[in-house]
Coordinates of C-alpha atoms and ligand atoms in Angstrom, one line a residue:
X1 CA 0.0 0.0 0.0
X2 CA 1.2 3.4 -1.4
X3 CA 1.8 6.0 2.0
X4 CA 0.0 8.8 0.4
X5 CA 0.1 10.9 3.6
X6 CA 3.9 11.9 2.3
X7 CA 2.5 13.1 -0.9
X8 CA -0.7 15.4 0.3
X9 CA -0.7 18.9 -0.2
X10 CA 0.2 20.2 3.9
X11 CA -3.1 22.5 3.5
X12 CA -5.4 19.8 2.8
X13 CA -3.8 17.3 5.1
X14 CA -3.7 19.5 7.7
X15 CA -7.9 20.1 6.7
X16 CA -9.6 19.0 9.6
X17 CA -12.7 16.9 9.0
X18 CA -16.1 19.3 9.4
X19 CA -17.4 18.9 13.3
X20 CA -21.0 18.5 11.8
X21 CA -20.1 15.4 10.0
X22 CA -18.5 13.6 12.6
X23 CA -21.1 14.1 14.3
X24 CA -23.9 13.0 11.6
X25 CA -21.5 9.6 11.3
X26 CA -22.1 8.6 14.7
X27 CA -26.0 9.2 14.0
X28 CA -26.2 7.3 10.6
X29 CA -24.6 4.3 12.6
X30 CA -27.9 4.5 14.6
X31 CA -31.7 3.4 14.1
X32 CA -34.6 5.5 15.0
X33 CA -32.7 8.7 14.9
X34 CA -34.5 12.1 14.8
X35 CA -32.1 14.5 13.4
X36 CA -32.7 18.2 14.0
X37 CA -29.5 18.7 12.4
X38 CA -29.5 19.3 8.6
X39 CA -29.7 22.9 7.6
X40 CA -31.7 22.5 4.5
X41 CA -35.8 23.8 3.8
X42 CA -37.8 20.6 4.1
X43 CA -40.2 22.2 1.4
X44 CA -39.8 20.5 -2.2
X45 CA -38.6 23.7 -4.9
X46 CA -41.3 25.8 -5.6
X47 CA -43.7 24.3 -8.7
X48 CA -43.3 26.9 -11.1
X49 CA -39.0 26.0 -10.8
X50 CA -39.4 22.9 -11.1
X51 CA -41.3 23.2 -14.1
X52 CA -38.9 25.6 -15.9
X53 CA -36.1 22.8 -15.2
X54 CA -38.3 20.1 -16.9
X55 CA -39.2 22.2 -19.6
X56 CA -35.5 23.2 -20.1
X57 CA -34.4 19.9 -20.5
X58 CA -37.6 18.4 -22.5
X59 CA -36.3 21.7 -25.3
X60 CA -32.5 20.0 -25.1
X61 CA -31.6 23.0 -23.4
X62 CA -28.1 20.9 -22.5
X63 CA -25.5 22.6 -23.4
X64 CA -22.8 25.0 -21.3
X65 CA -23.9 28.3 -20.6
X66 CA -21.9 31.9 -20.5
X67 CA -19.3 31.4 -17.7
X68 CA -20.7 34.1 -15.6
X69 CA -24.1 32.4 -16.0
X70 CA -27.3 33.3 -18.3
X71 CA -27.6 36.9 -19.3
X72 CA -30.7 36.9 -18.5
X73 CA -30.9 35.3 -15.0
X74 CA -27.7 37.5 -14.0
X75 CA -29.6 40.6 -15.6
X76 CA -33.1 38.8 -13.1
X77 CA -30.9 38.2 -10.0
X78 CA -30.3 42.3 -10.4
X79 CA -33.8 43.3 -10.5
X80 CA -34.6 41.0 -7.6
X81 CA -32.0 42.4 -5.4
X82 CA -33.2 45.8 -5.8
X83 CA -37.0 44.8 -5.8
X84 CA -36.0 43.0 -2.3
X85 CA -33.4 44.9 -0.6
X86 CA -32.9 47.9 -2.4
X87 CA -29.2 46.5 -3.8
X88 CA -28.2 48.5 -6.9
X89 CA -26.1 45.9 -9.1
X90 CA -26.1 45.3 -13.0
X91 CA -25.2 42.0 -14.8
X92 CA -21.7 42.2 -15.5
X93 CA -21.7 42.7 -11.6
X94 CA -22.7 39.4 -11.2
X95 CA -21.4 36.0 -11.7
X96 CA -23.5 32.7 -11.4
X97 CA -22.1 29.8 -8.9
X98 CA -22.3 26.4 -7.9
X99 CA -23.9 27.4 -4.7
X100 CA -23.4 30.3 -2.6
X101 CA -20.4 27.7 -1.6
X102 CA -18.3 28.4 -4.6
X103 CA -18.9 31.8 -4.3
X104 CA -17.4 32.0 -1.2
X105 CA -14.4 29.9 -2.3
X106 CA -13.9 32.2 -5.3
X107 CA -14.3 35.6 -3.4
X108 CA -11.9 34.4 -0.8
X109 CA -9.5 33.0 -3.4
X110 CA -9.5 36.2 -5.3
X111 CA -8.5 38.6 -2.3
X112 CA -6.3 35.7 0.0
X113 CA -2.6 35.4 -0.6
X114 CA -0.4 33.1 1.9
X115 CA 0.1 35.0 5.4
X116 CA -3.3 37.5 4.7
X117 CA -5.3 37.1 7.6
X118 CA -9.3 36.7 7.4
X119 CA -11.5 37.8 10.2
X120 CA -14.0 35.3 10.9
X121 CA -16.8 35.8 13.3
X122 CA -17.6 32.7 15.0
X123 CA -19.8 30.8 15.6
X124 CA -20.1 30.2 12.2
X125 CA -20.8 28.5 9.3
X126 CA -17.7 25.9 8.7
X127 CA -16.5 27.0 5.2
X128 CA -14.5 30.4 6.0
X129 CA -12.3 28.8 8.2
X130 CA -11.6 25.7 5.9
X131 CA -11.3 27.6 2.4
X132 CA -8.8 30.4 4.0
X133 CA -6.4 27.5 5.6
X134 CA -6.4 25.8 2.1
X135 CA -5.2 28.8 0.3
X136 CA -2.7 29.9 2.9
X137 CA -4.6 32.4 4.8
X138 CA -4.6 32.7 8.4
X139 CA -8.5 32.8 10.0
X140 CA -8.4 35.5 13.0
X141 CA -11.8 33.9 14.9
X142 CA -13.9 36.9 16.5
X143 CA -15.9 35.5 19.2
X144 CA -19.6 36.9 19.2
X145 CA -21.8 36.2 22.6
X146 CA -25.0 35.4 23.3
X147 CA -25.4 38.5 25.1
X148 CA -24.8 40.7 22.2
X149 CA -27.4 38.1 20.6
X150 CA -24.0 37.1 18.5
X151 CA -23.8 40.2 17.0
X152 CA -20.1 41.3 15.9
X153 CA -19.0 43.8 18.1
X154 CA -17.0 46.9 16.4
X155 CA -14.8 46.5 19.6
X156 CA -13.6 43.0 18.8
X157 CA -13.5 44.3 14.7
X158 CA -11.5 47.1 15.8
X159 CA -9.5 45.0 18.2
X160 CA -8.6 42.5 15.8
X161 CA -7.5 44.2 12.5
X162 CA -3.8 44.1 11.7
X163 CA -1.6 45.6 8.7
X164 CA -2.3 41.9 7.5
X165 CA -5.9 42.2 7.4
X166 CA -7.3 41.7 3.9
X167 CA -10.9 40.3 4.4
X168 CA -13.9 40.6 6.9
X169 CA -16.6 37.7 6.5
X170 CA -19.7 38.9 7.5
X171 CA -22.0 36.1 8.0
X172 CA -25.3 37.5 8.6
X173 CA -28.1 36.6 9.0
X174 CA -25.8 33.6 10.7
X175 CA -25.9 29.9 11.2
X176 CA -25.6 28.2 13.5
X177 CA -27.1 31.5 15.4
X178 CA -29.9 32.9 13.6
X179 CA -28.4 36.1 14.6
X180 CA -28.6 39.3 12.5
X181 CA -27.8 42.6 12.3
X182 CA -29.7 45.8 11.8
X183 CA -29.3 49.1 10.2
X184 CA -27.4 50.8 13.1
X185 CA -25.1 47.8 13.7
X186 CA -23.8 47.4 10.0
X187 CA -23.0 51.1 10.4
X188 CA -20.8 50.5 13.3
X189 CA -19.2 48.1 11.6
X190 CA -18.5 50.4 8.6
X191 CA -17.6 53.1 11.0
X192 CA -14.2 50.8 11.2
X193 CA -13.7 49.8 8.0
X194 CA -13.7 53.2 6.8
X195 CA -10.1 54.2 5.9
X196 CA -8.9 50.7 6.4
X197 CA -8.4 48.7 2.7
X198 CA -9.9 45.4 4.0
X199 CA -12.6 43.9 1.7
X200 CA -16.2 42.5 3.0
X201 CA -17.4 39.2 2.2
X202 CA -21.2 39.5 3.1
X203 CA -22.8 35.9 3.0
X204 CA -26.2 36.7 2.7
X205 CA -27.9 33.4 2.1
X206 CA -30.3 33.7 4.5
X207 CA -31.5 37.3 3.7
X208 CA -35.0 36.5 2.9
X209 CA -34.9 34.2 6.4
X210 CA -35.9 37.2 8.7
X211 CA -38.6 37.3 10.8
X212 CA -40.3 39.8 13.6
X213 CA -39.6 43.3 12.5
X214 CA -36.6 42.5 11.3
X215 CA -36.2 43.7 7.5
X216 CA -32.7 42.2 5.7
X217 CA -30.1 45.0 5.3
X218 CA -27.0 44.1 3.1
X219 CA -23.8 45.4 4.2
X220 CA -23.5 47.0 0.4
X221 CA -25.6 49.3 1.2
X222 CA -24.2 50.9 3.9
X223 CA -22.4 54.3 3.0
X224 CA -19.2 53.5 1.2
X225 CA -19.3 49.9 1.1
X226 CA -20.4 49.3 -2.0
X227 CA -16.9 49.5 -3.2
X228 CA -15.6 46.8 -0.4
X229 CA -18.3 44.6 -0.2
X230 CA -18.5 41.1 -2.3
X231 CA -22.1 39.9 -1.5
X232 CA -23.0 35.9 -1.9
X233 CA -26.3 34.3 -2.4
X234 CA -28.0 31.7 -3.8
X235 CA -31.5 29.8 -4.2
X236 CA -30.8 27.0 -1.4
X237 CA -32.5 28.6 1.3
X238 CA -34.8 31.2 -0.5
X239 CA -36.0 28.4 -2.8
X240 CA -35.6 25.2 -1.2
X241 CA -33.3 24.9 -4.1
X242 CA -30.4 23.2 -2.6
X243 CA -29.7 20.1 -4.6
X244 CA -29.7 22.3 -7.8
X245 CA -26.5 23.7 -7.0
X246 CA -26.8 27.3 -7.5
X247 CA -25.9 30.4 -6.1
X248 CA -24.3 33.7 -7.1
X249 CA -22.3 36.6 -6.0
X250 CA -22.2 40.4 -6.6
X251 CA -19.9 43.1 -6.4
X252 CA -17.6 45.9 -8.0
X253 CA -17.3 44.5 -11.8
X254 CA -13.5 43.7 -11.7
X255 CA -13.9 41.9 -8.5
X256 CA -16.0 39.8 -10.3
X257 CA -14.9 39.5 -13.4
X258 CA -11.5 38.2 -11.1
X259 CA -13.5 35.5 -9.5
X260 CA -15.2 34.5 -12.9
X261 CA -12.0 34.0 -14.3
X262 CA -11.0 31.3 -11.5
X263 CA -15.0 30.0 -12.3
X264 CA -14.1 29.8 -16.0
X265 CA -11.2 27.5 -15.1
X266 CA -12.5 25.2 -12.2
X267 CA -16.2 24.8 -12.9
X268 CA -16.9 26.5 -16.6
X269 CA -20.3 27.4 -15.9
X270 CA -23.2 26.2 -13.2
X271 CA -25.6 23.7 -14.6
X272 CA -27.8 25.0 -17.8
X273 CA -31.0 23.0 -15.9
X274 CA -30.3 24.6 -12.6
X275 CA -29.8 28.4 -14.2
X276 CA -33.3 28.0 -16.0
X277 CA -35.4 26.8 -12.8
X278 CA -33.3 29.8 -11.1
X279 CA -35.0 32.6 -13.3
X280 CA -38.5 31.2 -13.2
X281 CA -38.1 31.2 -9.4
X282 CA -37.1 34.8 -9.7
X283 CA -39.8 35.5 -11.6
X284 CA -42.6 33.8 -9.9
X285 CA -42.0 32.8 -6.6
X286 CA -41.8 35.3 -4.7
X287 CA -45.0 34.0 -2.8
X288 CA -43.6 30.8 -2.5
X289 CA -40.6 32.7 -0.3
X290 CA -43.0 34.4 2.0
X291 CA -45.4 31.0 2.8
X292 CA -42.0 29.6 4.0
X293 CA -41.0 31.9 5.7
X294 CA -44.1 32.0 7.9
X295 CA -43.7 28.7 8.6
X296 CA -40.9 28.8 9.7
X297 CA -41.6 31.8 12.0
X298 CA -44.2 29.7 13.6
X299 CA -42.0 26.3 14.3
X300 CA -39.6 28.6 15.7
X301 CA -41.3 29.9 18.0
X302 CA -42.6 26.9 19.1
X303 CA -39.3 25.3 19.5
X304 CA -37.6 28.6 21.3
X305 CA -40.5 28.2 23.8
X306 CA -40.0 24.6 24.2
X307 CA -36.3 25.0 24.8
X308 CA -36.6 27.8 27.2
X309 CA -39.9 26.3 29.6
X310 CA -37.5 23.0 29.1
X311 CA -34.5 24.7 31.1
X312 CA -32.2 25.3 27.6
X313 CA -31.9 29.1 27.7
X314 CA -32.2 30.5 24.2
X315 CA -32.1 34.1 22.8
X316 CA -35.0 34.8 20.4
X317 CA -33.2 34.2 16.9
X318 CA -34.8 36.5 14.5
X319 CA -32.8 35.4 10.8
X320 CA -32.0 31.8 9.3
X321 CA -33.5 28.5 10.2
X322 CA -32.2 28.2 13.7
X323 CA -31.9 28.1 17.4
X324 CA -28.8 27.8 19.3
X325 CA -29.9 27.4 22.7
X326 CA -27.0 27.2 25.9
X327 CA -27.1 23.7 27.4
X328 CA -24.4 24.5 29.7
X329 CA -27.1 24.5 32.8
X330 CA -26.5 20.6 32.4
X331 CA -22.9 21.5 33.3
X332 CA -21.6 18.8 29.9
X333 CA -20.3 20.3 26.8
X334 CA -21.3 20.4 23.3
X335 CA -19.8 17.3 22.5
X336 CA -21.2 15.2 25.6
X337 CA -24.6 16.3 25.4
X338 CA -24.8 15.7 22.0
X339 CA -23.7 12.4 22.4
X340 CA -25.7 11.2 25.5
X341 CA -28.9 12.6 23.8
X342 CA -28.6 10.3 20.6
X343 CA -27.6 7.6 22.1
X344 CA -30.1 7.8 25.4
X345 CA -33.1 8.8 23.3
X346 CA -31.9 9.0 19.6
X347 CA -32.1 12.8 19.0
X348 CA -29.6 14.2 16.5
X349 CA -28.4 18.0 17.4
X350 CA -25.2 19.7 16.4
X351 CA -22.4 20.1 18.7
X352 CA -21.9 24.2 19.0
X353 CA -18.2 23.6 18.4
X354 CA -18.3 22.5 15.0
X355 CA -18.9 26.5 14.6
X356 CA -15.5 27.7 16.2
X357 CA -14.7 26.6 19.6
X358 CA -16.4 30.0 20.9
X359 CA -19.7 27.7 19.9
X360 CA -18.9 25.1 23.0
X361 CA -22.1 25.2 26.0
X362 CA -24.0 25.4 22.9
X363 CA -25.8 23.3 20.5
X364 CA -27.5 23.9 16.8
X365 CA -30.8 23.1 16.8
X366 CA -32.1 23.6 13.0
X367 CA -35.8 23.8 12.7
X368 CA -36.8 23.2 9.6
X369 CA -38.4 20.1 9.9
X370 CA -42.0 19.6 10.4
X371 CA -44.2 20.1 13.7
X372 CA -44.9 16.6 14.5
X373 CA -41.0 16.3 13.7
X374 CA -40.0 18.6 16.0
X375 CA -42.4 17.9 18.8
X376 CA -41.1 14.3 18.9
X377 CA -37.6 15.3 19.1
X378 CA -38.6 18.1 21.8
X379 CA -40.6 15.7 24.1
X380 CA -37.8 13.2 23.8
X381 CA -35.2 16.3 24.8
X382 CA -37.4 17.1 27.6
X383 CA -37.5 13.3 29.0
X384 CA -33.6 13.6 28.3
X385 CA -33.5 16.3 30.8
X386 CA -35.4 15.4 33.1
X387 CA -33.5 12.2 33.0
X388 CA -29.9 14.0 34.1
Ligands
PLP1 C1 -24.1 30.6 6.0 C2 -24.1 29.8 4.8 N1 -23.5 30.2 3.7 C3 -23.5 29.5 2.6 C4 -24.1 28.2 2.5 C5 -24.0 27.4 1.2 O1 -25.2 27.1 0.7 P1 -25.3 26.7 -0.9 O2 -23.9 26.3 -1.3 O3 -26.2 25.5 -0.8 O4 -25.8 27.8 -1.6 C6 -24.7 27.7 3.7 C7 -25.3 26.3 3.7 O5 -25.6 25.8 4.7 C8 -24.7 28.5 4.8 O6 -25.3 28.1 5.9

């Protein structure tokens, strides 16, 4: 047998495997699990998508696309930014992805050299961390609290920006948190960028997941950001679109046409099926998004009042698809409770450490999943409790 481990790259050896699969691979092992843990809409694409893929394929449409995606769906994703959130883009400002995930490789490859550091706010989603260590970056982690409702502080910013600082991610609305930030905090945050050269990744993915009074803002919109601020998105969330693959980012037009040109090289262009369902659901579904999100609105507050009556302290999450209640009044950590409550009564929640070790006393609750779904795994949290 051939030792490979002396021929890996260091940067993807050293790649530690994601906390959240581990996890799942202890689950999968197991029967009767309930998982709360996947963060994916358990609604099927809206019809009118669906459709337009069909009917795409049925017309041979099966060919590559443009690289930076369909003129047309680039030219849709503009007006829908503006007709949603007031983002002023045009297509060549806009390149179509495999995912909001290969946007946020590309952005990160285009600004990252070896040594650059990358300011992270954490908890977070895994990716940041992983795709900056694999190009040589150095991710800074900036811890967020629950008592700032895992808001980024412009203290910690502030503190944490070097002369090697070349990106921010800003992951709001956030998983694992369902945090977000308003108007008056994204100005804070811009209050200490200003005059500094570093550039903004603002993953937006869960911008249409909002819910209360609380209206998505996106960080390009804040005075003089526009110029600093790659913005990523995509139809996973929005559209319960995330086996299609699609996604997109948008920013000043030689950032992207930078990032295209890595796109042209590693993927040529995201699936010709996948880009016609997109502009249908741009198009037509803009209904579709709101009976979603009012759905969701309503299992979340069910399960932030179950956690809290059940002893689990949670903050009221108002963005995303879920809860990330403190479960450190048991006195375990993440990775203990999470395994005594599959194993005791077969209930599958993420450790809050696969986020960033800030995460730990924590667990990721994801609530998508459908009421009788979620009141199983509840009561069976509850008995776990009650259990200890
Ligand atoms: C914060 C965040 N960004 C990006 C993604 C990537 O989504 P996709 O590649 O399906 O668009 C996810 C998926 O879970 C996410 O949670």
């Amino acid at each position: 047998m051939k030792d490979y481990s002396l021929l890996f790259a260091d940067s993807v050896r050293n790649l530690k495997p994601s906390g959240i699969r581990r996890f799942f691979s202890i689950a999968e092992e197991m029967e009767d699990v309930i998982s709360l843990g996947v963060g994916e809409p358990d609604y099927m694409t809206p019809l009118p998508a669906r459709q337009a893929g069909i009917a795409s394929l049925e017309a041979g449409q099966t060919k590559y696309t443009a690289n930076a995606g369909i003129a047309e769906l680039r030219a849709e994703v503009c007006n829908y930014l503006d007709r949603r959130f007031g983002m002023r883009y045009t297509a060549d400002q806009c390149v179509i992805t495999v995912g909001g995930s290969e946007a946020i490789d590309l952005c990160i490859r285009t600004f990252v050299n070896p040594g650059d550091e990358v300011l992270i706010p954490e908890p977070s989603f895994v990716a940041y961390d992983a795709i900056t260590r694999l190009v040589g970056g150095v991710p800074v982690s900036l811890v967020t609290k629950e008592e700032d409702e895992f808001r980024l502080s412009p203290q910690a910013l502030k503190a944490a920006i070097t002369p090697k600082t070349k990106l921010l991610v800003f992951p709001y609305p956030s998983n694992p948190t369902g945090g977000v930030m308003r108007k008056e905090h994204l100005e804070e945050i811009a209050d200490v960028l200003r005059g500094t050269d570093i550039m903004v990744l603002s993953d937006e993915i869960y911008a249409e997941l909002t819910y209360g009074d609380t209206h998505h803002v996106s960080f390009s919109t804040i005075e003089g950001m526009y110029d600093r601020t790659v913005v990523v998105n995509g139809f996973s969330k929005a559209y319960a679109m995330t086996g299609w693959r699609l996604g997109y980012a948008v920013g000043p037009e030689e950032v992207i046409a930078l990032m295209n040109r890595i796109h042209q090289y590693v993927l040529m262009c995201a699936s010709t099926t996948a880009q016609r369902a997109a502009l249908v659901a741009l198009q037509e579904c803009d209904e579709d998004i709101e009976i979603m999100r009012a759905d969701y609105d309503s299992r979340r507050r069910m399960v932030v009042d179950r956690l809290n009556a059940m002893g689990l302290h949670c903050f009221d999450p108002q963005g995303a698809f879920y809860v990330f209640p403190s479960i450190q009044s048991t006195g375990m950590n993440s990775q203990e409770f999470c395994e005594r409550l599959v194993q005791e009564k077969r209930v599958a929640v993420v450790p809050g450490d696969a986020f960033g070790d800030c995460g730990d006393g924590f667990v990721r609750i994801c609530y998508c999943y459908s009421v009788e779904h979620l009141t199983e795994a509840l009561n069976r949290m509850e008995e776990f409790l009650k259990s200890l």
